[in-house]
PDB file of N, CA and C in Angstrom:
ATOM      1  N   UNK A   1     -97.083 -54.342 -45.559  1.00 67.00           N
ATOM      2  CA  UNK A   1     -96.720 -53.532 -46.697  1.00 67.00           C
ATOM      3  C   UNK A   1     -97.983 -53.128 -47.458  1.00 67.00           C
ATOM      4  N   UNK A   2     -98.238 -51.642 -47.808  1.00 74.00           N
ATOM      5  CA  UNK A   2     -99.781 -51.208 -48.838  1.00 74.00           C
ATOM      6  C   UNK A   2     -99.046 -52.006 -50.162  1.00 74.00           C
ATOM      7  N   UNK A   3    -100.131 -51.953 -50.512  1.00 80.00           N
ATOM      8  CA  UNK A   3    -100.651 -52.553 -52.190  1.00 80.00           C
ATOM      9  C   UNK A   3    -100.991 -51.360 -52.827  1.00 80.00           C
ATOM     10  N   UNK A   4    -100.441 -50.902 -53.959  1.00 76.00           N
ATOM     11  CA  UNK A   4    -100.586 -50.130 -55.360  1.00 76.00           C
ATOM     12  C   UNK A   4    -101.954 -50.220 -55.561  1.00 76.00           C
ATOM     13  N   UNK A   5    -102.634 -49.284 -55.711  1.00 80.00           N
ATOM     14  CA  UNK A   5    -104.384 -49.857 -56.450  1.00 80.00           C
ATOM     15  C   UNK A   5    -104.077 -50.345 -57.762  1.00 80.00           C
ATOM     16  N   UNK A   6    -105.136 -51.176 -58.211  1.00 84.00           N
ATOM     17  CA  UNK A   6    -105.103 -51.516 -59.997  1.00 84.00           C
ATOM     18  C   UNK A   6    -104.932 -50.019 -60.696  1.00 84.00           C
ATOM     19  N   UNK A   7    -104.362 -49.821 -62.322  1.00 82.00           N
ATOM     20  CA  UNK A   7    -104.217 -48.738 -62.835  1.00 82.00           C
ATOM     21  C   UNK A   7    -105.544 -47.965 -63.308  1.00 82.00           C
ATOM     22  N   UNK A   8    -106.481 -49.046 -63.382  1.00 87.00           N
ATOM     23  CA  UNK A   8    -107.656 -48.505 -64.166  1.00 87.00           C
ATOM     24  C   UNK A   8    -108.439 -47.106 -62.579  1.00 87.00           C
ATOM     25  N   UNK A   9    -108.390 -47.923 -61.629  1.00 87.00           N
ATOM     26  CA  UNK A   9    -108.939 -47.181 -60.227  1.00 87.00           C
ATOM     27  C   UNK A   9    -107.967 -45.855 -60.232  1.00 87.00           C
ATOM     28  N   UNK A  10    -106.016 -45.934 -59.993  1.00 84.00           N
ATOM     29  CA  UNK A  10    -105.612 -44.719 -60.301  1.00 84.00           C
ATOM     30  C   UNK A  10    -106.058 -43.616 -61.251  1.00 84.00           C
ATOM     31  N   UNK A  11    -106.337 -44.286 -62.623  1.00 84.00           N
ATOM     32  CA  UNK A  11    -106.538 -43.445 -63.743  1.00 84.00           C
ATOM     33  C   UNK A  11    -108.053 -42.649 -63.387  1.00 84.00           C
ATOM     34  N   UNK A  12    -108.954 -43.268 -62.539  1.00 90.00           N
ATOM     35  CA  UNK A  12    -110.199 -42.622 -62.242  1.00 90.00           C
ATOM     36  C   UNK A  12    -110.129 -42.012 -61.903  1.00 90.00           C
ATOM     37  N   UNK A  13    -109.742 -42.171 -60.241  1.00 90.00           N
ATOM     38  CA  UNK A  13    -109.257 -40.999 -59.439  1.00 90.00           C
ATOM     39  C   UNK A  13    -108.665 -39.919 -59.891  1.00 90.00           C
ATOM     40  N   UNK A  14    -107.668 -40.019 -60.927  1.00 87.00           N
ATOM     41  CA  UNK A  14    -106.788 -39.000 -61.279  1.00 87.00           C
ATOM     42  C   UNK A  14    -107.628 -37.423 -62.549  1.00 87.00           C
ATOM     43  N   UNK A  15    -108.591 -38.696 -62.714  1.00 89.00           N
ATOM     44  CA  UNK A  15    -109.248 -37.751 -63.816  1.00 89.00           C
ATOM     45  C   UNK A  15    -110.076 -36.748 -63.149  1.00 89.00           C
ATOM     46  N   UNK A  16    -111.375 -37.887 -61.668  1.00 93.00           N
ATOM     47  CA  UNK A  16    -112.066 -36.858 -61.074  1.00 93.00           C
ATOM     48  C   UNK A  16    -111.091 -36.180 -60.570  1.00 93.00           C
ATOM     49  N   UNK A  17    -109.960 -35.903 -59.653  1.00 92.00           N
ATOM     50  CA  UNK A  17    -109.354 -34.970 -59.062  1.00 92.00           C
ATOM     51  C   UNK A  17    -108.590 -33.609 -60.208  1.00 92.00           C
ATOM     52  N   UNK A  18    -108.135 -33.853 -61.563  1.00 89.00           N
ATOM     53  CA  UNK A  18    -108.384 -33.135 -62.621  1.00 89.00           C
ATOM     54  C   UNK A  18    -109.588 -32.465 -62.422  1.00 89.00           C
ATOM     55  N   UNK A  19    -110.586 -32.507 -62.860  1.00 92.00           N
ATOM     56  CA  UNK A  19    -111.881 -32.238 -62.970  1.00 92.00           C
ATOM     57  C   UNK A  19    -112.265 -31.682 -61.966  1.00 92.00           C
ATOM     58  N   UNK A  20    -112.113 -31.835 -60.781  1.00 94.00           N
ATOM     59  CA  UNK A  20    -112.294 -30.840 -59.377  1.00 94.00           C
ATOM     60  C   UNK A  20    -111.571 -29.742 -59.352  1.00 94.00           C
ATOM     61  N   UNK A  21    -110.211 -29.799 -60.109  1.00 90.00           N
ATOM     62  CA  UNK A  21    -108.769 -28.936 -59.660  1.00 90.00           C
ATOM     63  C   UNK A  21    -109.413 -27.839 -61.147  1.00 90.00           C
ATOM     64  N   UNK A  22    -109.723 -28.136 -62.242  1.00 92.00           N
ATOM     65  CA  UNK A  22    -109.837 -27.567 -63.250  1.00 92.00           C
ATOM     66  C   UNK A  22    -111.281 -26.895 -62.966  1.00 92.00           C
ATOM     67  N   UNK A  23    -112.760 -27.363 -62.568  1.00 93.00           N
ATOM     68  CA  UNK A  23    -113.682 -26.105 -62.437  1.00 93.00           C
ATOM     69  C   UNK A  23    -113.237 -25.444 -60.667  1.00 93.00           C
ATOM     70  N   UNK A  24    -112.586 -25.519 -59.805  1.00 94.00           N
ATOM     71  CA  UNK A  24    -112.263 -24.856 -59.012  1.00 94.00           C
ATOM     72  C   UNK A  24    -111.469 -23.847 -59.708  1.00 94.00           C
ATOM     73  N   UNK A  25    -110.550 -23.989 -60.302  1.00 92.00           N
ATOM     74  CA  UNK A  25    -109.482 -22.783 -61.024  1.00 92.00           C
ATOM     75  C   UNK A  25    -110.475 -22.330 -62.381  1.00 92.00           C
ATOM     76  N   UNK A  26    -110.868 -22.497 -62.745  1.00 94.00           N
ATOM     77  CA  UNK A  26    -111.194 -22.217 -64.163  1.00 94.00           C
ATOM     78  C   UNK A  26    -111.179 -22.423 -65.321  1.00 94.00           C
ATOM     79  N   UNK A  27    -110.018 -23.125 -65.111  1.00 95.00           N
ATOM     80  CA  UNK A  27    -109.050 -23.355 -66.128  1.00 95.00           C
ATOM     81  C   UNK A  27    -109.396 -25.153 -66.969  1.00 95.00           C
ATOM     82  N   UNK A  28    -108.783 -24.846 -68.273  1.00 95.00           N
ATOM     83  CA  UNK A  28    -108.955 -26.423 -68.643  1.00 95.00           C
ATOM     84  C   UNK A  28    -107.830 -26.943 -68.643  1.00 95.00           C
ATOM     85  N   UNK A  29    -107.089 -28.174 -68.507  1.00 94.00           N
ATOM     86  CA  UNK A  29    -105.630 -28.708 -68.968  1.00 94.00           C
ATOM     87  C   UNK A  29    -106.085 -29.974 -70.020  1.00 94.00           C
ATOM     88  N   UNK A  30    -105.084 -29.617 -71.092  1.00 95.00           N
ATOM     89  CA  UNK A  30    -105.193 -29.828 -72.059  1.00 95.00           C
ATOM     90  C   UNK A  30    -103.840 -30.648 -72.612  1.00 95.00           C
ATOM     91  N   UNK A  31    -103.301 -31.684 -72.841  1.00 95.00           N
ATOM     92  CA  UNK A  31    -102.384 -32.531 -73.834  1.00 95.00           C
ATOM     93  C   UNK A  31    -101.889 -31.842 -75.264  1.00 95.00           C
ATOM     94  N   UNK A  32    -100.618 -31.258 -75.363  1.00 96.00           N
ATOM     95  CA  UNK A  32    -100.644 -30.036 -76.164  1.00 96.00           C
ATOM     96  C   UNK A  32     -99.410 -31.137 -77.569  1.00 96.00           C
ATOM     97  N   UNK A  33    -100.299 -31.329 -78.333  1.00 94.00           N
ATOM     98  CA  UNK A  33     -99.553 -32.208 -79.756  1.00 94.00           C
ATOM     99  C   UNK A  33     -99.081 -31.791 -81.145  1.00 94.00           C
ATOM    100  N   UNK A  34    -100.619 -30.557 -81.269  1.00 95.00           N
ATOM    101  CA  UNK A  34    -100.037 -29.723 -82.395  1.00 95.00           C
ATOM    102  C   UNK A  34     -99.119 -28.850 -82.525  1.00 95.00           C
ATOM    103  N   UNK A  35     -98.076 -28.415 -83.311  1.00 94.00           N
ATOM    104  CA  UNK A  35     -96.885 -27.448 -83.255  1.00 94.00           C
ATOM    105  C   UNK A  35     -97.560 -26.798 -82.928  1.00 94.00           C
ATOM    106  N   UNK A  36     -99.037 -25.669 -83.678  1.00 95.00           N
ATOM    107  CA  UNK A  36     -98.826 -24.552 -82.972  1.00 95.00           C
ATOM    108  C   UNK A  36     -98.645 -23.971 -81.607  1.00 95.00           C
ATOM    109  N   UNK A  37     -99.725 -25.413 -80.996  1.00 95.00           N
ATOM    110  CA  UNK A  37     -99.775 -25.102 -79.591  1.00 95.00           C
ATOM    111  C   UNK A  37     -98.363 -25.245 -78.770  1.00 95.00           C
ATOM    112  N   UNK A  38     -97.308 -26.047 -79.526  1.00 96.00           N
ATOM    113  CA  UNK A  38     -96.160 -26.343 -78.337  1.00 96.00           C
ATOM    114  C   UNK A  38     -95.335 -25.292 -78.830  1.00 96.00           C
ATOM    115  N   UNK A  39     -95.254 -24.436 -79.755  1.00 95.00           N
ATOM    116  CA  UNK A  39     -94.832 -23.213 -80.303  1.00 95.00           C
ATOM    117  C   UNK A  39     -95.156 -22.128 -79.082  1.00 95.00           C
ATOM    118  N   UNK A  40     -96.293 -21.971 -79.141  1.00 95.00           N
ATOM    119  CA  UNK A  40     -96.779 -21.439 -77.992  1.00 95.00           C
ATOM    120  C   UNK A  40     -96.672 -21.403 -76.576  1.00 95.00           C
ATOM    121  N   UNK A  41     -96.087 -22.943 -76.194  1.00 95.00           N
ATOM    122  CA  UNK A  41     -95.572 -23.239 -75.268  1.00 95.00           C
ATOM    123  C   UNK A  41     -94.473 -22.914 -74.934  1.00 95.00           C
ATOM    124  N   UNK A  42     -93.476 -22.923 -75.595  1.00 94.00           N
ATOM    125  CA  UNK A  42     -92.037 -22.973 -75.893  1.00 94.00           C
ATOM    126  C   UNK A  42     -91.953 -21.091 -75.580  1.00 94.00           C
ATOM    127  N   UNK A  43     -93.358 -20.569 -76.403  1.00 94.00           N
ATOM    128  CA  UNK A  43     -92.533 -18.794 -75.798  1.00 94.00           C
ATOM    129  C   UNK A  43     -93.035 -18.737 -74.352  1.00 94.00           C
ATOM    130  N   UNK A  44     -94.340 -19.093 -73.874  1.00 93.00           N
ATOM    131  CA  UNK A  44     -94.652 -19.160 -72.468  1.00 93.00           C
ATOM    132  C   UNK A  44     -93.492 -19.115 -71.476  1.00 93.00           C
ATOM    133  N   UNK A  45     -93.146 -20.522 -71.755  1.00 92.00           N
ATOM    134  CA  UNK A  45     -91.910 -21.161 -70.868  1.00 92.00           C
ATOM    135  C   UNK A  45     -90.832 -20.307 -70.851  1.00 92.00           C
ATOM    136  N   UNK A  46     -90.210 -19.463 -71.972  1.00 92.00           N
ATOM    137  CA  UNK A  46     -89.289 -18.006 -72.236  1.00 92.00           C
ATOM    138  C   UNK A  46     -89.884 -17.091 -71.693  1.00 92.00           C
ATOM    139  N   UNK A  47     -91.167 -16.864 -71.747  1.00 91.00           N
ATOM    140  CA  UNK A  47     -91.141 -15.181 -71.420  1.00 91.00           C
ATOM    141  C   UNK A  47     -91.522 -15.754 -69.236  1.00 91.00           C
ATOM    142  N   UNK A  48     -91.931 -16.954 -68.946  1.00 89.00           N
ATOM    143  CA  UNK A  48     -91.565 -17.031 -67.727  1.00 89.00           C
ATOM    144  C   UNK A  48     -90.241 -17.695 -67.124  1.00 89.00           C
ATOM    145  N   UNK A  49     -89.218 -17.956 -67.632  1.00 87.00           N
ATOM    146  CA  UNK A  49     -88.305 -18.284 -67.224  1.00 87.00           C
ATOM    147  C   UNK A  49     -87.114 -16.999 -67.857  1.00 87.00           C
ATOM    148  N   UNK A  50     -88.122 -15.884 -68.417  1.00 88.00           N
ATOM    149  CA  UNK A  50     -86.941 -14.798 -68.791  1.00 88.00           C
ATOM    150  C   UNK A  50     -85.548 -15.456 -69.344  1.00 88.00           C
ATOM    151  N   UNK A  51     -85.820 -16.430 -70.987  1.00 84.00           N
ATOM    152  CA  UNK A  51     -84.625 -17.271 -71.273  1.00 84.00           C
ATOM    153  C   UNK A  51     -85.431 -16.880 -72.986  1.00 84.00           C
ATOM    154  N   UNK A  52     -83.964 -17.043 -73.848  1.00 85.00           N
ATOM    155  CA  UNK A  52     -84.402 -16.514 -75.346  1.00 85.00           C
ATOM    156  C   UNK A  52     -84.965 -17.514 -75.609  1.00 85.00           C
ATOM    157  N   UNK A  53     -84.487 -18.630 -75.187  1.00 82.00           N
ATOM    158  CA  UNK A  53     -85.255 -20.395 -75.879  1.00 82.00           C
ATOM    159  C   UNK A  53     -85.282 -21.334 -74.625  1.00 82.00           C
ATOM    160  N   UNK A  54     -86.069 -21.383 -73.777  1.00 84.00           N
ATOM    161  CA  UNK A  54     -85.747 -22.021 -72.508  1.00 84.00           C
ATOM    162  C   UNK A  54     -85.537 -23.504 -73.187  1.00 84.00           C
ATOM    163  N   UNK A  55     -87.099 -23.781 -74.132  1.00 90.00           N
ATOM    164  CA  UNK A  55     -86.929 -25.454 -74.770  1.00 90.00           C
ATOM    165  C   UNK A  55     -86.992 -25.447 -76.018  1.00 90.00           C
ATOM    166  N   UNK A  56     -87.030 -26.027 -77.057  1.00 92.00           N
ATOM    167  CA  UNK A  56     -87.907 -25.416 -78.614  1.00 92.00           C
ATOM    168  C   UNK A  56     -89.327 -26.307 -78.648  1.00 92.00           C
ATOM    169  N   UNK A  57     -89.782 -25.654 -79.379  1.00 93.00           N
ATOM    170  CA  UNK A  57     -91.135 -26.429 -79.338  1.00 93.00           C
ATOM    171  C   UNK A  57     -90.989 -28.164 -80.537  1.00 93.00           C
ATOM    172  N   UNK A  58     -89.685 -28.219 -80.925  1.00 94.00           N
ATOM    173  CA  UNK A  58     -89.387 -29.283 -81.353  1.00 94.00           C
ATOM    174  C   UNK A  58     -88.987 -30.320 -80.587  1.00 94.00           C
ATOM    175  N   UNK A  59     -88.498 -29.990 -79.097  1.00 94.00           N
ATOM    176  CA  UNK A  59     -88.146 -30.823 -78.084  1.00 94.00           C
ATOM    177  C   UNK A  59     -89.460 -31.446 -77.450  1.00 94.00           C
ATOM    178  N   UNK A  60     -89.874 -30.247 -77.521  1.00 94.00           N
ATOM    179  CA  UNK A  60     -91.620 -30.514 -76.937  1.00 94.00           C
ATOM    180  C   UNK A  60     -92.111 -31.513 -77.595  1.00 94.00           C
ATOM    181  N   UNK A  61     -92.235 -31.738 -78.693  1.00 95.00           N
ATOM    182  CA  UNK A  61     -93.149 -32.533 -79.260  1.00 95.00           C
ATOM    183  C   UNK A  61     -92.062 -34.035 -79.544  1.00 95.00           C
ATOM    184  N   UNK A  62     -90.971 -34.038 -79.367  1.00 94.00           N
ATOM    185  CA  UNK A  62     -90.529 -35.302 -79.441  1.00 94.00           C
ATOM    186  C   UNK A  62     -90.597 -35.998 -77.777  1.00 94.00           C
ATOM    187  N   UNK A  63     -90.753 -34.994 -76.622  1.00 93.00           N
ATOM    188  CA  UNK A  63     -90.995 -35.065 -75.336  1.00 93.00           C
ATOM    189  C   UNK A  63     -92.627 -35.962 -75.613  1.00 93.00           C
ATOM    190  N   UNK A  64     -93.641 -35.297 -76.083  1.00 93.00           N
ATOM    191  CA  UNK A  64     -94.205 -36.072 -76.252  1.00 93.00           C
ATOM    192  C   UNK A  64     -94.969 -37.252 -76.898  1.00 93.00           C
ATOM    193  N   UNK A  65     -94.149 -37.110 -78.156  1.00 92.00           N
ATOM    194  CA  UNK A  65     -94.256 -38.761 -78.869  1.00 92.00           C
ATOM    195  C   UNK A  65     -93.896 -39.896 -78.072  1.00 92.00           C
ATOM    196  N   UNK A  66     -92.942 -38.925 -77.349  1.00 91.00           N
ATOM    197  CA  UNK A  66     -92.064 -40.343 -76.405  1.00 91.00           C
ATOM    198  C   UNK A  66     -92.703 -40.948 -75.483  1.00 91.00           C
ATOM    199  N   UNK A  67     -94.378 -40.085 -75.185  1.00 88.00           N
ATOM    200  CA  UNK A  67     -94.915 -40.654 -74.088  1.00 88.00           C
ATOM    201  C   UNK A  67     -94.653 -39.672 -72.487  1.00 88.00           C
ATOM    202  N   UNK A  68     -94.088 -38.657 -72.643  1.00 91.00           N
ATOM    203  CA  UNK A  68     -93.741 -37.793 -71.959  1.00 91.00           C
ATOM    204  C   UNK A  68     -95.145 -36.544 -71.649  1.00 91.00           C
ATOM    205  N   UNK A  69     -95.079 -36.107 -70.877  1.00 91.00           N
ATOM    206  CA  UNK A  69     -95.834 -35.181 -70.200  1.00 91.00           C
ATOM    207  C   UNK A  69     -95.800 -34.008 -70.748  1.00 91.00           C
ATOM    208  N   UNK A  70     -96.923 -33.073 -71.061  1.00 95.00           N
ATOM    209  CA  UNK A  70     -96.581 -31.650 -71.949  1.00 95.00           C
ATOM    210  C   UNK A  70     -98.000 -31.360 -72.202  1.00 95.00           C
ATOM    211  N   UNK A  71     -98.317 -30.744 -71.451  1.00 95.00           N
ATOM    212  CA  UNK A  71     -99.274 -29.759 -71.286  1.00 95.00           C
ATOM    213  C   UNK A  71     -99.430 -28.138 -70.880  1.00 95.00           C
ATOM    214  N   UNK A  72    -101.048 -27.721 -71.170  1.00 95.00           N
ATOM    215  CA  UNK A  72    -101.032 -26.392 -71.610  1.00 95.00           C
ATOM    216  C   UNK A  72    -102.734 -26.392 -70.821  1.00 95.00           C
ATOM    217  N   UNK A  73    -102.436 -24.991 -70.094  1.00 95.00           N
ATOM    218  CA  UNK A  73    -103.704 -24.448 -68.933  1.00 95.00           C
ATOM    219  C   UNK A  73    -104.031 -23.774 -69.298  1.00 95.00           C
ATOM    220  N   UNK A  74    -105.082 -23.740 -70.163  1.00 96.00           N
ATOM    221  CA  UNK A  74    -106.096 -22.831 -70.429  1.00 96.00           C
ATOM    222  C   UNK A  74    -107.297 -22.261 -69.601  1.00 96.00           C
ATOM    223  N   UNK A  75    -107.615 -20.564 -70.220  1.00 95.00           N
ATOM    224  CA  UNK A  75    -108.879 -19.940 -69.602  1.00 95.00           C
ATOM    225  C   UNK A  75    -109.303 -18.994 -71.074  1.00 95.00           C
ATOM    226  N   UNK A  76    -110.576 -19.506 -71.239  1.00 93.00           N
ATOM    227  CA  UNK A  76    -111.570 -18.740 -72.115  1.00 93.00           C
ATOM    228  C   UNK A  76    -110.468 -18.734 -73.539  1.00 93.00           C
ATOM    229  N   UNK A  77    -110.002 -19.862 -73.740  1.00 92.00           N
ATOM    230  CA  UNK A  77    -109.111 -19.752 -74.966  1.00 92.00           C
ATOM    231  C   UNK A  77    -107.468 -19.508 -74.687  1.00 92.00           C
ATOM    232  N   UNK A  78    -107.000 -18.824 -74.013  1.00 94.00           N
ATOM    233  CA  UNK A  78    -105.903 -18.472 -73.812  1.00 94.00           C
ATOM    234  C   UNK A  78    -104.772 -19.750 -73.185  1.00 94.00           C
ATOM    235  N   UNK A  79    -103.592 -20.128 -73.342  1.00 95.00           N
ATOM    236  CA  UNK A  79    -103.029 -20.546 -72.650  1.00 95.00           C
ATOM    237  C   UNK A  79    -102.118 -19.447 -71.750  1.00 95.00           C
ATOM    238  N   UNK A  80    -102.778 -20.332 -70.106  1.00 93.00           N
ATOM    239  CA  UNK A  80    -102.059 -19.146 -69.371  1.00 93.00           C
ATOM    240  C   UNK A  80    -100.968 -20.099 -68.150  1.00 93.00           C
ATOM    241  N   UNK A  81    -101.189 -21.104 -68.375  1.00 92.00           N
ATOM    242  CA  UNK A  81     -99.896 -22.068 -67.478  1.00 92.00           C
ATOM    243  C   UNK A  81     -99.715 -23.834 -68.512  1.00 92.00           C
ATOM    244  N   UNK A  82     -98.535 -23.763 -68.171  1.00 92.00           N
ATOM    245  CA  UNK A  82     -98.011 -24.978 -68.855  1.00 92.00           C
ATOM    246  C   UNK A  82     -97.294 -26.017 -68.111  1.00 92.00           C
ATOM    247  N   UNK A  83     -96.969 -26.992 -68.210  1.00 90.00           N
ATOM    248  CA  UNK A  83     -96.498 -28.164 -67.781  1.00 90.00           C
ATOM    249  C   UNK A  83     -95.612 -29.108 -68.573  1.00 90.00           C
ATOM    250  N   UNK A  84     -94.557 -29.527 -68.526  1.00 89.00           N
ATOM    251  CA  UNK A  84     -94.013 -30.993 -69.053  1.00 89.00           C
ATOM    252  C   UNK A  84     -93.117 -31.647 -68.021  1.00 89.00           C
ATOM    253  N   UNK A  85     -92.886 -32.658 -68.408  1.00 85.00           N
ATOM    254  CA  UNK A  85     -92.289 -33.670 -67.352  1.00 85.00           C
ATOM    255  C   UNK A  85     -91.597 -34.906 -68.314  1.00 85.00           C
ATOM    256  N   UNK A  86     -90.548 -35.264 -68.169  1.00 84.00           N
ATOM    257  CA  UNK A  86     -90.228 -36.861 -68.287  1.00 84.00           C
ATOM    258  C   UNK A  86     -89.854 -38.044 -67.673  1.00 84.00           C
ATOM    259  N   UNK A  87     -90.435 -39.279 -68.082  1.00 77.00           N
ATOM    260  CA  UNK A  87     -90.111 -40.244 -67.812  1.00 77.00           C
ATOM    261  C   UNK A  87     -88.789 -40.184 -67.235  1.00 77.00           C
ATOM    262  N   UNK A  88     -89.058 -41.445 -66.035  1.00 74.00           N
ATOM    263  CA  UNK A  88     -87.196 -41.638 -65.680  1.00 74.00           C
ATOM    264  C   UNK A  88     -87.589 -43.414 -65.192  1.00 74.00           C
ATOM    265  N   UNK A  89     -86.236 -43.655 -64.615  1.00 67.00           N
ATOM    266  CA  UNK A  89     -86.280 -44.948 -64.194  1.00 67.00           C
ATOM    267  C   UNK A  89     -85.869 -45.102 -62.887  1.00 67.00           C
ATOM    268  N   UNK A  90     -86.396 -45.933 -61.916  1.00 66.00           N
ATOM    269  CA  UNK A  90     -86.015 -46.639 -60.709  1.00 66.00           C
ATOM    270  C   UNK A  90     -84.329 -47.246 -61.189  1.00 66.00           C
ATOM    271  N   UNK A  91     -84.680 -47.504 -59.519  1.00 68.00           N
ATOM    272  CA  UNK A  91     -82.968 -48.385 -59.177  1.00 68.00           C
ATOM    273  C   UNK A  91     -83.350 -49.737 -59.773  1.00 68.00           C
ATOM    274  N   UNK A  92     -84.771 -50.285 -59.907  1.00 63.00           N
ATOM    275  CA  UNK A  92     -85.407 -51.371 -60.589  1.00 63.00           C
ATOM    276  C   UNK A  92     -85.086 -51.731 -61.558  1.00 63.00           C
ATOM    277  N   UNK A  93     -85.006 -50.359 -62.900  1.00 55.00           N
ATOM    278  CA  UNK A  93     -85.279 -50.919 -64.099  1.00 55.00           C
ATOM    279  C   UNK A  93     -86.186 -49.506 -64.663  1.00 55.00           C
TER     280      UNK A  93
END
């Protein structure tokens, strides 16, 4: 059976492969906390999912107090791709 690496080795890896994926594209990704920015997010996510309110940017930000995923892809200032995700649970627990 493989073994999980320790978290600190994942978290490395995960940052250089960030960091490869972000100056290959251009782009920066960024942890998006302030309203304006998840405001911003929230029309992104509408004007690409062609929806009047796909999320509000109030969901957003309780998405991520909670520890939840919610990010924003920037180039030269602009946000031009976004991301969120949540937590779930195994059959574990």
């Amino acid at each position: 059976m493989q073994t999980m690496p320790d978290p600190a080795t994942l978290r490395a890896h995960a940052a250089r492969t960030l960091g490869t994926a972000e100056a290959t594209a251009g782009i920066k990704i960024k942890t998006l906390t302030e309203l304006g920015e998840l405001q911003e997010l929230a029309r992104l996510f509408s004007v690409i999912w062609a929806a009047e309110e796909m999320i509000s940017s109030e969901l957003l930000r309780a998405l991520g107090h909670a520890g939840n995923y919610v990010v924003g892809a920037f180039t030269n200032g602009d946000m031009v791709g976004a991301g969120s995700g949540s937590w779930g649970c195994t059959t574990a627990g």
